[in-house]
Amino acid sequence: MTDFTLSSFNAKNLIGPNSEYYRFQSYTPEEYAWKRDWLADQMVTLDADIIGFQEIFDEEALRDVIGLADTYGAAHNDFSLPDGTKRYRKRAIFTKLAYGSYRDAEIVFAPNMNDGAPGERRPGLAVLSRFGFAEDPEIIQDLGRPLDIPFSDDGEDGGFFRISRLSRPILKVRIPVGDQVITVFNCHLKSKLGEFIRPANGAPAPEADLTDYDPVGRALGSARAAMRRMAEAWVLRGAIVQELQSGNPVIVLGDLNDAQNAVSSEIISGEIPFKNYAWMLRHDAQHAADRYSDEESVQITEDIQSVRLHSAEKLFVRKSLRDMVFTTAFGGVYESIDQIYMSRHFLPESSDSIGEMTYFSVLNDHLTDGSHAEAPYNKLASDHGQIMAHITLKGDA
């Protein structure tokens, strides 16, 4: 049996001091010290074996946070754990209390190919693993050639949506855990912020001027952002299915910028099979009773189930009867946009199960959208909750 934990952590614009990431936005040395301290505390609380980080502008700043987390963790161990002279030191509770260092862990950083000059920076991703990596990571962002998503308007050409690169990279790593190698995707899909087109002279987009509010233009910006996010989810889904069809266990984590029941999540996780396809008209039906056979129903269901991913949050809800998880707050709306999805290899009832999720942790007590006067200043903390799946793998094959 091998136990491990895996977490998603949006660090919210992590960069060193006196570095302008977005226009006129940076941290003073004092602000950076506060942010680094907060992030390190969260890491000690999580103590996850694998962490997927989002919104990383500066790899060195992330390494700085990890180093501080180890310092705090060592102090925690000195205070909480009995020394070698105590007969009770081997009790299980002290294994639970102990912080595991990242001193020997490996980290891989995926910079954003859209990154620009100060004030025009774009965030990347990182994965930290106490198990190291089984092979070199893969960064998915430049698609090589544009992908066209065609539309049909009642049989007529309905145009197409074209995507040639992702707004942020997808980081794909293979991690050896126990006697398994697990494919982990860390992602941060296009934000909900509207995508507005600047004029040729480089001036701000007209829709950005809130003193001359353009509701239709801003709605179009939101539509562009949503289409890009859905397209990025589709690209990720293709990479997921390729791994699953190769027989590899898959876990996807990250900031999907859509609630758990939203479209991008459904694209990434795959469709839910119909209860019984023998009730359904065939795709090529010739008459009202022309339905799929029982044998075809079994085959269709298996084909769909074999490439589905399952939400750690939903598995947790089913296991614990908890009815809600929040990872973000904006405009008074609390929702889950950070997710961990896993293939059926982690469902105990599956025939090809290699283990199961035993618990799901949520650090969301700090969430605020700043909408009331007493809300804490959250530029320096993350505006996301951190989530973590606790997984137990079966013994050696």
Tab-separated table of N, CA, C and O in Angstrom, residues 265-343:
chain	number	residue	atom	x	y	z
A	265	SER	N	-15.423	21.927	-17.664
A	265	SER	CA	-15.255	20.735	-16.841
A	265	SER	C	-15.834	19.506	-17.531
A	265	SER	O	-15.245	18.425	-17.491
A	266	GLU	N	-16.984	19.673	-18.161
A	266	GLU	CA	-17.608	18.553	-18.858
A	266	GLU	C	-16.775	18.107	-20.057
A	266	GLU	O	-16.689	16.918	-20.364
A	267	ILE	N	-16.163	19.067	-20.739
A	267	ILE	CA	-15.307	18.724	-21.877
A	267	ILE	C	-14.098	17.931	-21.402
A	267	ILE	O	-13.729	16.904	-21.989
A	268	ILE	N	-13.480	18.393	-20.330
A	268	ILE	CA	-12.262	17.759	-19.833
A	268	ILE	C	-12.551	16.367	-19.278
A	268	ILE	O	-11.809	15.414	-19.541
A	269	SER	N	-13.622	16.232	-18.506
A	269	SER	CA	-13.892	14.956	-17.842
A	269	SER	C	-14.550	13.935	-18.762
A	269	SER	O	-14.432	12.735	-18.538
A	270	GLY	N	-15.234	14.398	-19.810
A	270	GLY	CA	-15.902	13.479	-20.715
A	270	GLY	C	-17.376	13.348	-20.382
A	270	GLY	O	-17.819	13.635	-19.265
A	271	GLU	N	-18.156	12.892	-21.352
A	271	GLU	CA	-19.599	12.816	-21.160
A	271	GLU	C	-19.989	11.676	-20.233
A	271	GLU	O	-19.251	10.693	-20.070
A	272	ILE	N	-21.144	11.820	-19.604
A	272	ILE	CA	-21.680	10.788	-18.729
A	272	ILE	C	-22.540	9.853	-19.569
A	272	ILE	O	-23.397	10.311	-20.331
A	273	PRO	N	-22.323	8.541	-19.473
A	273	PRO	CA	-23.098	7.631	-20.332
A	273	PRO	C	-24.581	7.618	-19.969
A	273	PRO	O	-24.966	7.797	-18.810
A	274	PHE	N	-25.402	7.419	-20.992
A	274	PHE	CA	-26.840	7.267	-20.816
A	274	PHE	C	-27.099	5.985	-20.034
A	274	PHE	O	-26.293	5.039	-20.073
A	275	LYS	N	-28.207	5.948	-19.288
A	275	LYS	CA	-28.457	4.797	-18.420
A	275	LYS	C	-28.550	3.489	-19.198
A	275	LYS	O	-28.009	2.464	-18.778
A	276	ASN	N	-29.226	3.509	-20.323
A	276	ASN	CA	-29.398	2.279	-21.104
A	276	ASN	C	-29.561	2.661	-22.567
A	276	ASN	O	-30.608	3.188	-22.966
A	277	TYR	N	-28.559	2.366	-23.385
A	277	TYR	CA	-28.612	2.760	-24.791
A	277	TYR	C	-29.581	1.904	-25.596
A	277	TYR	O	-29.932	2.249	-26.719
A	278	ALA	N	-30.018	0.785	-25.002
A	278	ALA	CA	-31.030	-0.033	-25.688
A	278	ALA	C	-32.380	0.683	-25.737
A	278	ALA	O	-33.277	0.268	-26.475
A	279	TRP	N	-32.515	1.771	-24.966
A	279	TRP	CA	-33.737	2.573	-25.037
A	279	TRP	C	-33.641	3.662	-26.099
A	279	TRP	O	-34.632	4.316	-26.426
A	280	MET	N	-32.460	3.862	-26.635
A	280	MET	CA	-32.212	5.031	-27.482
A	280	MET	C	-32.303	4.671	-28.960
A	280	MET	O	-31.817	3.610	-29.389
A	281	LEU	N	-32.916	5.549	-29.742
A	281	LEU	CA	-32.916	5.363	-31.187
A	281	LEU	C	-31.491	5.316	-31.708
A	281	LEU	O	-30.617	6.074	-31.269
A	282	ARG	N	-31.247	4.422	-32.660
A	282	ARG	CA	-29.928	4.357	-33.285
A	282	ARG	C	-29.640	5.660	-34.028
A	282	ARG	O	-30.561	6.361	-34.450
A	283	HIS	N	-28.369	5.941	-34.204
A	283	HIS	CA	-27.986	7.149	-34.941
A	283	HIS	C	-28.450	7.078	-36.394
A	283	HIS	O	-28.652	8.099	-37.047
A	284	ASP	N	-28.591	5.841	-36.913
A	284	ASP	CA	-29.011	5.653	-38.306
A	284	ASP	C	-30.389	4.985	-38.378
A	284	ASP	O	-30.671	4.197	-39.290
A	285	ALA	N	-31.246	5.297	-37.402
A	285	ALA	CA	-32.552	4.632	-37.294
A	285	ALA	C	-33.368	4.768	-38.581
A	285	ALA	O	-33.418	5.828	-39.202
A	286	GLN	N	-34.031	3.663	-38.952
A	286	GLN	CA	-34.884	3.625	-40.132
A	286	GLN	C	-36.367	3.625	-39.769
A	286	GLN	O	-37.205	3.850	-40.635
A	287	HIS	N	-36.689	3.355	-38.478
A	287	HIS	CA	-38.079	3.353	-38.037
A	287	HIS	C	-38.096	3.590	-36.534
A	287	HIS	O	-37.046	3.607	-35.867
A	288	ALA	N	-39.263	3.780	-35.953
A	288	ALA	CA	-39.390	4.204	-34.558
A	288	ALA	C	-38.849	3.197	-33.559
A	288	ALA	O	-38.462	3.561	-32.448
A	289	ALA	N	-38.812	1.920	-33.920
A	289	ALA	CA	-38.346	0.879	-33.001
A	289	ALA	C	-36.892	0.493	-33.247
A	289	ALA	O	-36.406	-0.479	-32.667
A	290	ASP	N	-36.214	1.235	-34.105
A	290	ASP	CA	-34.839	0.888	-34.478
A	290	ASP	C	-33.875	1.445	-33.435
A	290	ASP	O	-33.389	2.567	-33.537
A	291	ARG	N	-33.592	0.642	-32.404
A	291	ARG	CA	-32.773	1.075	-31.277
A	291	ARG	C	-31.521	0.217	-31.155
A	291	ARG	O	-31.392	-0.825	-31.797
A	292	TYR	N	-30.571	0.690	-30.334
A	292	TYR	CA	-29.348	-0.079	-30.121
A	292	TYR	C	-29.663	-1.387	-29.406
A	292	TYR	O	-30.572	-1.457	-28.569
A	293	SER	N	-28.897	-2.422	-29.713
A	293	SER	CA	-29.098	-3.721	-29.068
A	293	SER	C	-28.516	-3.693	-27.654
A	293	SER	O	-27.749	-2.795	-27.280
A	294	ASP	N	-28.869	-4.703	-26.843
A	294	ASP	CA	-28.314	-4.805	-25.492
A	294	ASP	C	-26.792	-4.930	-25.538
A	294	ASP	O	-26.088	-4.345	-24.713
A	295	GLU	N	-26.295	-5.705	-26.500
A	295	GLU	CA	-24.843	-5.873	-26.627
A	295	GLU	C	-24.170	-4.555	-27.005
A	295	GLU	O	-23.111	-4.199	-26.468
A	296	GLU	N	-24.783	-3.815	-27.916
A	296	GLU	CA	-24.231	-2.524	-28.296
A	296	GLU	C	-24.290	-1.543	-27.127
A	296	GLU	O	-23.383	-0.728	-26.938
A	297	SER	N	-25.345	-1.633	-26.320
A	297	SER	CA	-25.464	-0.761	-25.153
A	297	SER	C	-24.301	-0.979	-24.186
A	297	SER	O	-23.708	-0.014	-23.679
A	298	VAL	N	-23.955	-2.238	-23.940
A	298	VAL	CA	-22.826	-2.549	-23.048
A	298	VAL	C	-21.523	-2.006	-23.632
A	298	VAL	O	-20.699	-1.406	-22.932
A	299	GLN	N	-21.346	-2.205	-24.934
A	299	GLN	CA	-20.111	-1.765	-25.590
A	299	GLN	C	-19.978	-0.249	-25.585
A	299	GLN	O	-18.912	0.300	-25.287
A	300	ILE	N	-21.075	0.466	-25.857
A	300	ILE	CA	-21.052	1.935	-25.868
A	300	ILE	C	-20.739	2.463	-24.463
A	300	ILE	O	-19.912	3.368	-24.299
A	301	THR	N	-21.400	1.889	-23.469
A	301	THR	CA	-21.175	2.340	-22.088
A	301	THR	C	-19.720	2.151	-21.685
A	301	THR	O	-19.112	3.042	-21.075
A	302	GLU	N	-19.134	1.011	-22.025
A	302	GLU	CA	-17.734	0.759	-21.680
A	302	GLU	C	-16.803	1.707	-22.420
A	302	GLU	O	-15.840	2.231	-21.836
A	303	ASP	N	-17.082	1.968	-23.682
A	303	ASP	CA	-16.240	2.893	-24.443
A	303	ASP	C	-16.230	4.287	-23.815
A	303	ASP	O	-15.198	4.960	-23.779
A	304	ILE	N	-17.379	4.719	-23.315
A	304	ILE	CA	-17.471	6.044	-22.690
A	304	ILE	C	-16.831	6.036	-21.309
A	304	ILE	O	-16.056	6.924	-20.959
A	305	GLN	N	-17.134	4.992	-20.522
A	305	GLN	CA	-16.603	4.929	-19.166
A	305	GLN	C	-15.084	4.815	-19.143
A	305	GLN	O	-14.421	5.340	-18.245
A	306	SER	N	-14.524	4.159	-20.139
A	306	SER	CA	-13.080	3.902	-20.128
A	306	SER	C	-12.247	5.166	-20.281
A	306	SER	O	-11.067	5.174	-19.935
A	307	VAL	N	-12.844	6.245	-20.783
A	307	VAL	CA	-12.083	7.482	-20.982
A	307	VAL	C	-12.657	8.651	-20.176
A	307	VAL	O	-12.309	9.796	-20.398
A	308	ARG	N	-13.533	8.360	-19.228
A	308	ARG	CA	-14.068	9.411	-18.365
A	308	ARG	C	-13.094	9.719	-17.231
A	308	ARG	O	-12.324	8.858	-16.799
A	309	LEU	N	-13.158	10.962	-16.741
A	309	LEU	CA	-12.480	11.337	-15.508
A	309	LEU	C	-13.549	11.631	-14.457
A	309	LEU	O	-14.685	11.975	-14.780
A	310	HIS	N	-13.144	11.508	-13.190
A	310	HIS	CA	-14.093	11.647	-12.091
A	310	HIS	C	-13.610	12.718	-11.128
A	310	HIS	O	-12.436	12.759	-10.755
A	311	SER	N	-14.518	13.592	-10.730
A	311	SER	CA	-14.196	14.725	-9.875
A	311	SER	C	-13.901	14.264	-8.461
A	311	SER	O	-14.715	13.590	-7.831
A	312	ALA	N	-12.705	14.649	-7.954
A	312	ALA	CA	-12.371	14.345	-6.558
A	312	ALA	C	-13.383	14.979	-5.620
A	312	ALA	O	-13.771	14.397	-4.604
A	313	GLU	N	-13.830	16.182	-5.971
A	313	GLU	CA	-14.826	16.874	-5.144
A	313	GLU	C	-16.110	16.069	-5.049
A	313	GLU	O	-16.674	15.883	-3.967
A	314	LYS	N	-16.583	15.560	-6.194
A	314	LYS	CA	-17.835	14.794	-6.184
A	314	LYS	C	-17.667	13.466	-5.444
A	314	LYS	O	-18.580	13.010	-4.752
A	315	LEU	N	-16.501	12.833	-5.590
A	315	LEU	CA	-16.251	11.605	-4.851
A	315	LEU	C	-16.262	11.875	-3.351
A	315	LEU	O	-16.755	11.078	-2.555
A	316	PHE	N	-15.715	13.023	-2.966
A	316	PHE	CA	-15.699	13.436	-1.557
A	316	PHE	C	-17.111	13.678	-1.056
A	316	PHE	O	-17.487	13.254	0.041
A	317	VAL	N	-17.916	14.362	-1.855
A	317	VAL	CA	-19.298	14.626	-1.469
A	317	VAL	C	-20.049	13.314	-1.269
A	317	VAL	O	-20.791	13.129	-0.303
A	318	ARG	N	-19.826	12.381	-2.186
A	318	ARG	CA	-20.509	11.093	-2.090
A	318	ARG	C	-20.060	10.308	-0.861
A	318	ARG	O	-20.847	9.663	-0.186
A	319	LYS	N	-18.761	10.403	-0.544
A	319	LYS	CA	-18.202	9.652	0.577
A	319	LYS	C	-18.599	10.265	1.921
A	319	LYS	O	-18.886	9.569	2.881
A	320	SER	N	-18.611	11.600	2.005
A	320	SER	CA	-18.764	12.274	3.289
A	320	SER	C	-20.126	12.906	3.499
A	320	SER	O	-20.416	13.401	4.577
A	321	LEU	N	-20.943	12.954	2.455
A	321	LEU	CA	-22.249	13.614	2.464
A	321	LEU	C	-22.116	15.132	2.604
A	321	LEU	O	-23.085	15.815	2.903
A	322	ARG	N	-20.896	15.652	2.396
A	322	ARG	CA	-20.728	17.098	2.390
A	322	ARG	C	-21.345	17.636	1.102
A	322	ARG	O	-21.218	17.037	0.043
A	323	ASP	N	-21.995	18.800	1.176
A	323	ASP	CA	-22.771	19.241	0.023
A	323	ASP	C	-22.155	20.413	-0.721
A	323	ASP	O	-22.720	20.866	-1.714
A	324	MET	N	-21.015	20.947	-0.284
A	324	MET	CA	-20.447	22.073	-1.015
A	324	MET	C	-18.955	22.204	-0.754
A	324	MET	O	-18.453	21.865	0.316
A	325	VAL	N	-18.262	22.688	-1.760
A	325	VAL	CA	-16.844	23.014	-1.676
A	325	VAL	C	-16.656	24.318	-2.427
A	325	VAL	O	-17.126	24.449	-3.556
A	326	PHE	N	-16.001	25.306	-1.832
A	326	PHE	CA	-15.744	26.567	-2.503
A	326	PHE	C	-14.238	26.757	-2.664
A	326	PHE	O	-13.479	26.526	-1.733
A	327	THR	N	-13.812	27.181	-3.848
A	327	THR	CA	-12.400	27.506	-4.030
A	327	THR	C	-12.179	28.937	-4.480
A	327	THR	O	-11.041	29.373	-4.585
A	328	THR	N	-13.255	29.680	-4.744
A	328	THR	CA	-13.073	31.057	-5.167
A	328	THR	C	-14.330	31.865	-4.858
A	328	THR	O	-15.419	31.315	-4.716
A	329	ALA	N	-14.146	33.175	-4.714
A	329	ALA	CA	-15.270	34.080	-4.492
A	329	ALA	C	-15.065	35.312	-5.348
A	329	ALA	O	-13.974	35.875	-5.385
A	330	PHE	N	-16.113	35.714	-6.049
A	330	PHE	CA	-16.027	36.923	-6.878
A	330	PHE	C	-17.419	37.506	-7.031
A	330	PHE	O	-18.357	36.799	-7.390
A	331	GLY	N	-17.548	38.801	-6.743
A	331	GLY	CA	-18.835	39.457	-6.885
A	331	GLY	C	-19.910	38.873	-6.001
A	331	GLY	O	-21.082	38.876	-6.353
A	332	GLY	N	-19.510	38.358	-4.835
A	332	GLY	CA	-20.491	37.769	-3.931
A	332	GLY	C	-20.891	36.351	-4.279
A	332	GLY	O	-21.762	35.780	-3.627
A	333	VAL	N	-20.274	35.760	-5.295
A	333	VAL	CA	-20.595	34.394	-5.725
A	333	VAL	C	-19.451	33.461	-5.330
A	333	VAL	O	-18.299	33.684	-5.711
A	334	TYR	N	-19.775	32.433	-4.571
A	334	TYR	CA	-18.790	31.435	-4.167
A	334	TYR	C	-18.978	30.190	-5.040
A	334	TYR	O	-20.102	29.707	-5.209
A	335	GLU	N	-17.884	29.663	-5.571
A	335	GLU	CA	-17.993	28.502	-6.461
A	335	GLU	C	-16.688	27.724	-6.448
A	335	GLU	O	-15.698	28.137	-5.851
A	336	SER	N	-16.688	26.603	-7.113
A	336	SER	CA	-15.491	25.776	-7.258
A	336	SER	C	-14.996	25.873	-8.686
A	336	SER	O	-15.621	25.330	-9.603
A	337	ILE	N	-13.869	26.558	-8.883
A	337	ILE	CA	-13.272	26.598	-10.217
A	337	ILE	C	-11.943	25.852	-10.241
A	337	ILE	O	-11.378	25.641	-11.308
A	338	ASP	N	-11.456	25.447	-9.081
A	338	ASP	CA	-10.248	24.619	-8.998
A	338	ASP	C	-10.699	23.174	-8.811
A	338	ASP	O	-11.558	22.894	-7.966
A	339	GLN	N	-10.123	22.282	-9.570
A	339	GLN	CA	-10.614	20.910	-9.574
A	339	GLN	C	-9.464	19.910	-9.622
A	339	GLN	O	-8.357	20.219	-10.077
A	340	ILE	N	-9.750	18.714	-9.133
A	340	ILE	CA	-8.904	17.543	-9.337
A	340	ILE	C	-9.798	16.474	-9.953
A	340	ILE	O	-10.835	16.125	-9.386
A	341	TYR	N	-9.413	15.993	-11.121
A	341	TYR	CA	-10.131	14.914	-11.797
A	341	TYR	C	-9.214	13.705	-11.917
A	341	TYR	O	-8.002	13.849	-12.092
A	342	MET	N	-9.795	12.529	-11.825
A	342	MET	CA	-8.985	11.304	-11.912
A	342	MET	C	-9.695	10.252	-12.747
A	342	MET	O	-10.928	10.203	-12.795
A	343	SER	N	-8.901	9.433	-13.406
A	343	SER	CA	-9.453	8.361	-14.231
A	343	SER	C	-10.012	7.254	-13.341
A	343	SER	O	-9.801	7.225	-12.123
